[in-house]
Coordinates of C-alpha atoms in Angstrom, one line a residue:
X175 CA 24.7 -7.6 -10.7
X176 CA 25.8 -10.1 -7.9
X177 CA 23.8 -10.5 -4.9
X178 CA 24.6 -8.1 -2.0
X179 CA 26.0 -9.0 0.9
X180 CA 27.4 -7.5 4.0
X181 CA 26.4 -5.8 7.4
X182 CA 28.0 -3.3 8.2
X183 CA 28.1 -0.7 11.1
X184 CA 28.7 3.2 10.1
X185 CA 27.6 6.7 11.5
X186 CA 25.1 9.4 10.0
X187 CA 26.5 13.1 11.0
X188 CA 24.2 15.9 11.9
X189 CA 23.2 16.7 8.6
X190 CA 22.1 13.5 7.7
X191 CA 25.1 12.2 5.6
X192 CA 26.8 9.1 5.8
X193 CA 29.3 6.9 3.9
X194 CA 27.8 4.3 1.8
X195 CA 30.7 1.1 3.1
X196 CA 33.4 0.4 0.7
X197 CA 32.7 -3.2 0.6
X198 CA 29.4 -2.7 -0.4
X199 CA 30.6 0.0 -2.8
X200 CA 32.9 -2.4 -4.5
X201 CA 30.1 -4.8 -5.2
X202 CA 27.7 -2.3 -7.0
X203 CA 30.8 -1.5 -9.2
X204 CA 30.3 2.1 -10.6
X205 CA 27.0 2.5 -9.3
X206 CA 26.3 6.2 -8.2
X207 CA 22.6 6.8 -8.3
X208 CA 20.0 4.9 -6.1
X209 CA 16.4 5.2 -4.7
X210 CA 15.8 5.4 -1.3
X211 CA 12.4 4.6 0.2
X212 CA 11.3 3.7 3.9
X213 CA 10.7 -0.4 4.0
X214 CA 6.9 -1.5 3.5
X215 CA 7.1 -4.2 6.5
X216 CA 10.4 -3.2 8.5
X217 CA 11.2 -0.3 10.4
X218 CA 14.0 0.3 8.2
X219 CA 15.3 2.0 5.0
X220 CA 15.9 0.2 1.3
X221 CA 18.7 1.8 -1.3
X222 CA 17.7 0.2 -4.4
X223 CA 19.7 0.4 -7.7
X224 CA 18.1 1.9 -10.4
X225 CA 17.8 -1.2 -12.1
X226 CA 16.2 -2.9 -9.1
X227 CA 14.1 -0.2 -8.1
X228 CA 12.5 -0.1 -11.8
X229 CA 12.5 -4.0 -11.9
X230 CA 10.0 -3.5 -8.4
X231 CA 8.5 -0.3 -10.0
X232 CA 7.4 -2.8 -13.5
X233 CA 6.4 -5.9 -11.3
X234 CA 4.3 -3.8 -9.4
X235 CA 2.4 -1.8 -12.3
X236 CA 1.8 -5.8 -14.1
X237 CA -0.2 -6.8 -10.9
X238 CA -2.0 -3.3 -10.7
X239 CA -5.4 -3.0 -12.6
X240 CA -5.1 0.8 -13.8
X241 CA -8.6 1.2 -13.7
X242 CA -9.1 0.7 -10.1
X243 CA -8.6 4.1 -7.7
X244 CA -7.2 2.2 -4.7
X245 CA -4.7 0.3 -6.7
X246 CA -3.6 3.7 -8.3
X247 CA -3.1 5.1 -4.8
X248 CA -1.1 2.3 -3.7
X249 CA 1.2 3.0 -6.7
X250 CA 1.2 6.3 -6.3
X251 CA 1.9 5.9 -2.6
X252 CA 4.6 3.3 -3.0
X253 CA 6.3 6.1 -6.0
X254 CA 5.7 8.9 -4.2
X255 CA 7.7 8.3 -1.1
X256 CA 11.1 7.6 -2.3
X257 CA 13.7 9.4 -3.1
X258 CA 16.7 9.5 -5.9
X259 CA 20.1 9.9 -4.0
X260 CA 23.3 10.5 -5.3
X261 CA 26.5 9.3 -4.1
X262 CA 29.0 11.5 -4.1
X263 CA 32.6 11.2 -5.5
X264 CA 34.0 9.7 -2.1
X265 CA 30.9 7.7 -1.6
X266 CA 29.0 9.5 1.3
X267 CA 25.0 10.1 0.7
X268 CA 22.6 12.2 1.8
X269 CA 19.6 10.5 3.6
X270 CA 16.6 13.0 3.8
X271 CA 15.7 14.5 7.6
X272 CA 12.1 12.7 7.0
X273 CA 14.1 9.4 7.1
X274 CA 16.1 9.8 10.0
X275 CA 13.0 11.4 12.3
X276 CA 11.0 8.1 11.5
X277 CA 13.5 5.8 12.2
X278 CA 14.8 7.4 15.4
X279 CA 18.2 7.2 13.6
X280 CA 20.8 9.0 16.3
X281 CA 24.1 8.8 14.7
X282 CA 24.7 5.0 14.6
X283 CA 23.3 3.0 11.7
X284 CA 23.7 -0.5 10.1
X285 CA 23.9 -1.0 6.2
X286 CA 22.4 -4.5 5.7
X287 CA 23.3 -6.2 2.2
X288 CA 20.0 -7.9 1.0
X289 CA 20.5 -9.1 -2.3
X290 CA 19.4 -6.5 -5.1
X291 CA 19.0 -3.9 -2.4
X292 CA 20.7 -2.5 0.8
X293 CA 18.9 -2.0 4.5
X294 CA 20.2 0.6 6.3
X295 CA 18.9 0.2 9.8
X296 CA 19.1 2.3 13.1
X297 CA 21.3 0.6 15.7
X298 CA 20.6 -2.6 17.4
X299 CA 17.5 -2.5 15.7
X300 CA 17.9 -5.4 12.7
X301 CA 18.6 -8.1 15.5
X302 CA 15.0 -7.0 16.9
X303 CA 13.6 -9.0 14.0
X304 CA 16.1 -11.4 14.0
X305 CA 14.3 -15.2 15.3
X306 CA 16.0 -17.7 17.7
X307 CA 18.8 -19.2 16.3
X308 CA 17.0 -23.0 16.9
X309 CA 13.9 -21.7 15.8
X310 CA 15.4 -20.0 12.8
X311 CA 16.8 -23.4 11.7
X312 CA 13.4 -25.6 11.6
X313 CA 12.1 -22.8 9.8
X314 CA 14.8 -22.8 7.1
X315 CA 14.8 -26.7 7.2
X316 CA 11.1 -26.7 6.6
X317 CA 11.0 -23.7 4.1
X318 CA 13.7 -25.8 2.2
X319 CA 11.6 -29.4 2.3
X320 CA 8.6 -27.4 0.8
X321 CA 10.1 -26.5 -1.9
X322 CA 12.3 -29.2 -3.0
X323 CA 9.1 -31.1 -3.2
X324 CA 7.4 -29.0 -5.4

């Protein structure tokens, strides 16, 4: 699959369905069936493909030591609290009422290609994260000298 890319305003209705954007649509080909789970750091939501969901789901049992009761809660936790969504024929989803009570989603919403997975943020909420452009840049430049040297 290509990397995602895109950011893209839509609208959730009042029961919680919204249209997944064409232009991403187009890039995930004939993809109709993702999992949907609340971000780890972000206060936003991650649509994973199947494939990258169970890519996560494998790299994250490999660093897990099944023996060991906190590391089976985390996995448990980090399972348990996603969801399996189905797009339907004209491309709108259903994104569970849990979802959109954390988030404080209203009715605006911002689907955020991220590579292998889609963010789909509340409204004016991703540029919240978002660094000073200047700032961003010596970051980037630095990140970028690091690792060309190793």
């Amino acid at each position: 699959m290509q990397s995602l890319i895109g950011n893209i305003d839509a609208r959730v209705d009042a029961k919680g369905r919204a249209f997944l954007p064409a232009q991403l649509r187009k890039q995930l080909d004939d993809c109709k069936t993702f999992i949907l789970r609340k971000d780890i750091f972000c206060n936003c939501l991650v649509l994973y493909t199947e494939d990258a969901w169970n890519e996560i789901v494998s790299h994250l049992k490999g660093q897990l030591n099944g023996w060991n009761r906190q590391q089976g809660q985390i996995f448990r936790q980090f399972v348990s609290e996603a969801d399996r969504i189905e797009l339907e024929e004209n491309g709108r989803m259903l994104i569970p009422r849990r979802y959109i009570d954390a988030l404080g989603i209203k009715s605006d919403i911002r689907f955020v290609g991220s590579d292998t997975t889609i963010e789909i943020w509340p409204a004016g909420k991703i540029e919240e994260t978002f660094i000073e452009p200047d700032d961003f840049a010596k970051e980037l430049e630095l990140l970028m000298e690091k690792n060309k040297q190793e």
